[in-house]
Amino acid sequence: MTDKYKHILDSLIAEGFHQITEKSKHGHDFDFKITPYSLNTKLSFRFDSLDHFVEFLKRTDAYNEKRAEVLNATFIELGLKPYEFFYVNFFKQGKEVEM
């Protein structure tokens, strides 16, 4: 795993999230919001492209066909280009991030 991804995973673990799957074995529901800008939280991370984010999700076993469809739809909805940078803002599921 690259140092960039290790930093992200270390930050998530420090906040009590041990997996980025739908529901971790520790009972934490976990979600994320993609934005063209940072929400300036501890769990807001820049990714250089959609391919880089997909690589991150695959390395954490959080990537599947349904998630791929949602990501593609999100990019279209937000008008983001998959080869440009964007931010992923992680948060506890059910605790929607205020924008």
Coordinates of C-alpha atoms in Angstrom, one line a residue:
M1 CA 0.0 0.0 0.0
T2 CA 1.3 3.4 -0.8
D3 CA 2.3 5.8 1.9
K4 CA -0.6 8.1 0.8
Y5 CA -3.2 5.4 1.4
K6 CA -1.5 4.3 4.6
H7 CA -2.0 7.8 6.0
I8 CA -5.7 7.8 5.1
L9 CA -6.2 4.4 6.7
D10 CA -4.2 5.4 9.8
S11 CA -6.5 8.5 10.1
L12 CA -9.6 6.4 9.7
I13 CA -8.4 3.8 12.3
A14 CA -7.6 6.6 14.7
E15 CA -11.2 7.8 14.5
G16 CA -12.4 4.2 15.3
F17 CA -13.2 3.0 11.8
H18 CA -11.4 -0.3 11.1
Q19 CA -13.0 -1.1 7.8
I20 CA -14.6 1.0 5.0
T21 CA -17.2 -1.6 4.2
E22 CA -20.9 -1.1 4.7
K23 CA -20.8 -2.0 8.3
S24 CA -17.6 -2.9 10.1
K25 CA -17.3 -5.9 12.5
H26 CA -16.9 -3.3 15.3
G27 CA -20.4 -2.0 14.7
H28 CA -19.4 1.4 13.1
D29 CA -21.4 2.3 10.1
F30 CA -19.2 4.2 7.7
D31 CA -19.9 6.3 4.7
F32 CA -18.3 9.0 2.6
K33 CA -19.3 12.0 0.5
I34 CA -17.5 13.1 -2.7
T35 CA -17.1 16.8 -3.3
P36 CA -15.0 19.0 -5.6
Y37 CA -13.6 20.7 -2.5
S38 CA -12.5 19.8 1.0
L39 CA -14.9 20.0 3.9
N40 CA -11.9 20.8 6.1
T41 CA -12.4 17.9 8.5
K42 CA -9.9 15.4 9.8
L43 CA -11.3 12.8 7.5
S44 CA -11.4 14.8 4.3
F45 CA -8.8 13.5 1.7
R46 CA -7.8 14.5 -1.8
F47 CA -7.7 11.9 -4.5
D48 CA -6.0 12.7 -7.8
S49 CA -8.5 10.8 -10.0
L50 CA -11.4 8.3 -9.8
D51 CA -8.9 5.6 -10.7
H52 CA -6.9 6.4 -7.6
F53 CA -10.0 6.3 -5.4
V54 CA -11.1 3.0 -6.9
E55 CA -7.6 1.6 -6.2
F56 CA -7.9 2.7 -2.6
L57 CA -11.3 1.1 -2.2
K58 CA -10.1 -2.1 -3.8
R59 CA -7.1 -2.3 -1.4
T60 CA -9.6 -1.9 1.6
D61 CA -12.0 -4.5 0.2
A62 CA -14.7 -1.8 -0.1
Y63 CA -15.2 -1.9 -3.8
N64 CA -17.9 -3.9 -5.6
E65 CA -20.1 -3.5 -8.7
K66 CA -22.8 -1.6 -6.9
R67 CA -20.3 0.9 -5.5
A68 CA -18.8 1.3 -9.0
E69 CA -22.3 2.3 -10.3
V70 CA -22.9 4.7 -7.5
L71 CA -19.5 6.3 -8.0
N72 CA -20.0 6.8 -11.7
A73 CA -23.5 8.3 -11.1
T74 CA -22.1 10.6 -8.4
F75 CA -19.4 11.9 -10.8
I76 CA -22.0 12.6 -13.5
E77 CA -24.4 14.3 -11.0
L78 CA -21.6 16.5 -9.5
G79 CA -20.2 17.3 -13.0
L80 CA -16.8 15.9 -11.9
K81 CA -14.3 14.6 -14.4
P82 CA -12.9 11.2 -13.5
Y83 CA -9.3 12.2 -14.4
E84 CA -9.3 15.3 -12.2
F85 CA -8.8 15.6 -8.4
F86 CA -11.7 15.6 -5.9
Y87 CA -12.1 15.1 -2.2
V88 CA -13.6 12.2 -0.3
N89 CA -15.0 13.2 3.1
F90 CA -15.5 10.2 5.4
F91 CA -18.1 10.2 8.2
K92 CA -20.1 7.9 10.5
Q93 CA -23.2 6.7 8.5
G94 CA -26.4 8.3 9.6
K95 CA -24.5 11.5 10.6
E96 CA -24.7 13.3 7.4
V97 CA -21.9 15.8 6.8
E98 CA -23.2 19.4 6.8
M99 CA -22.2 21.3 3.7

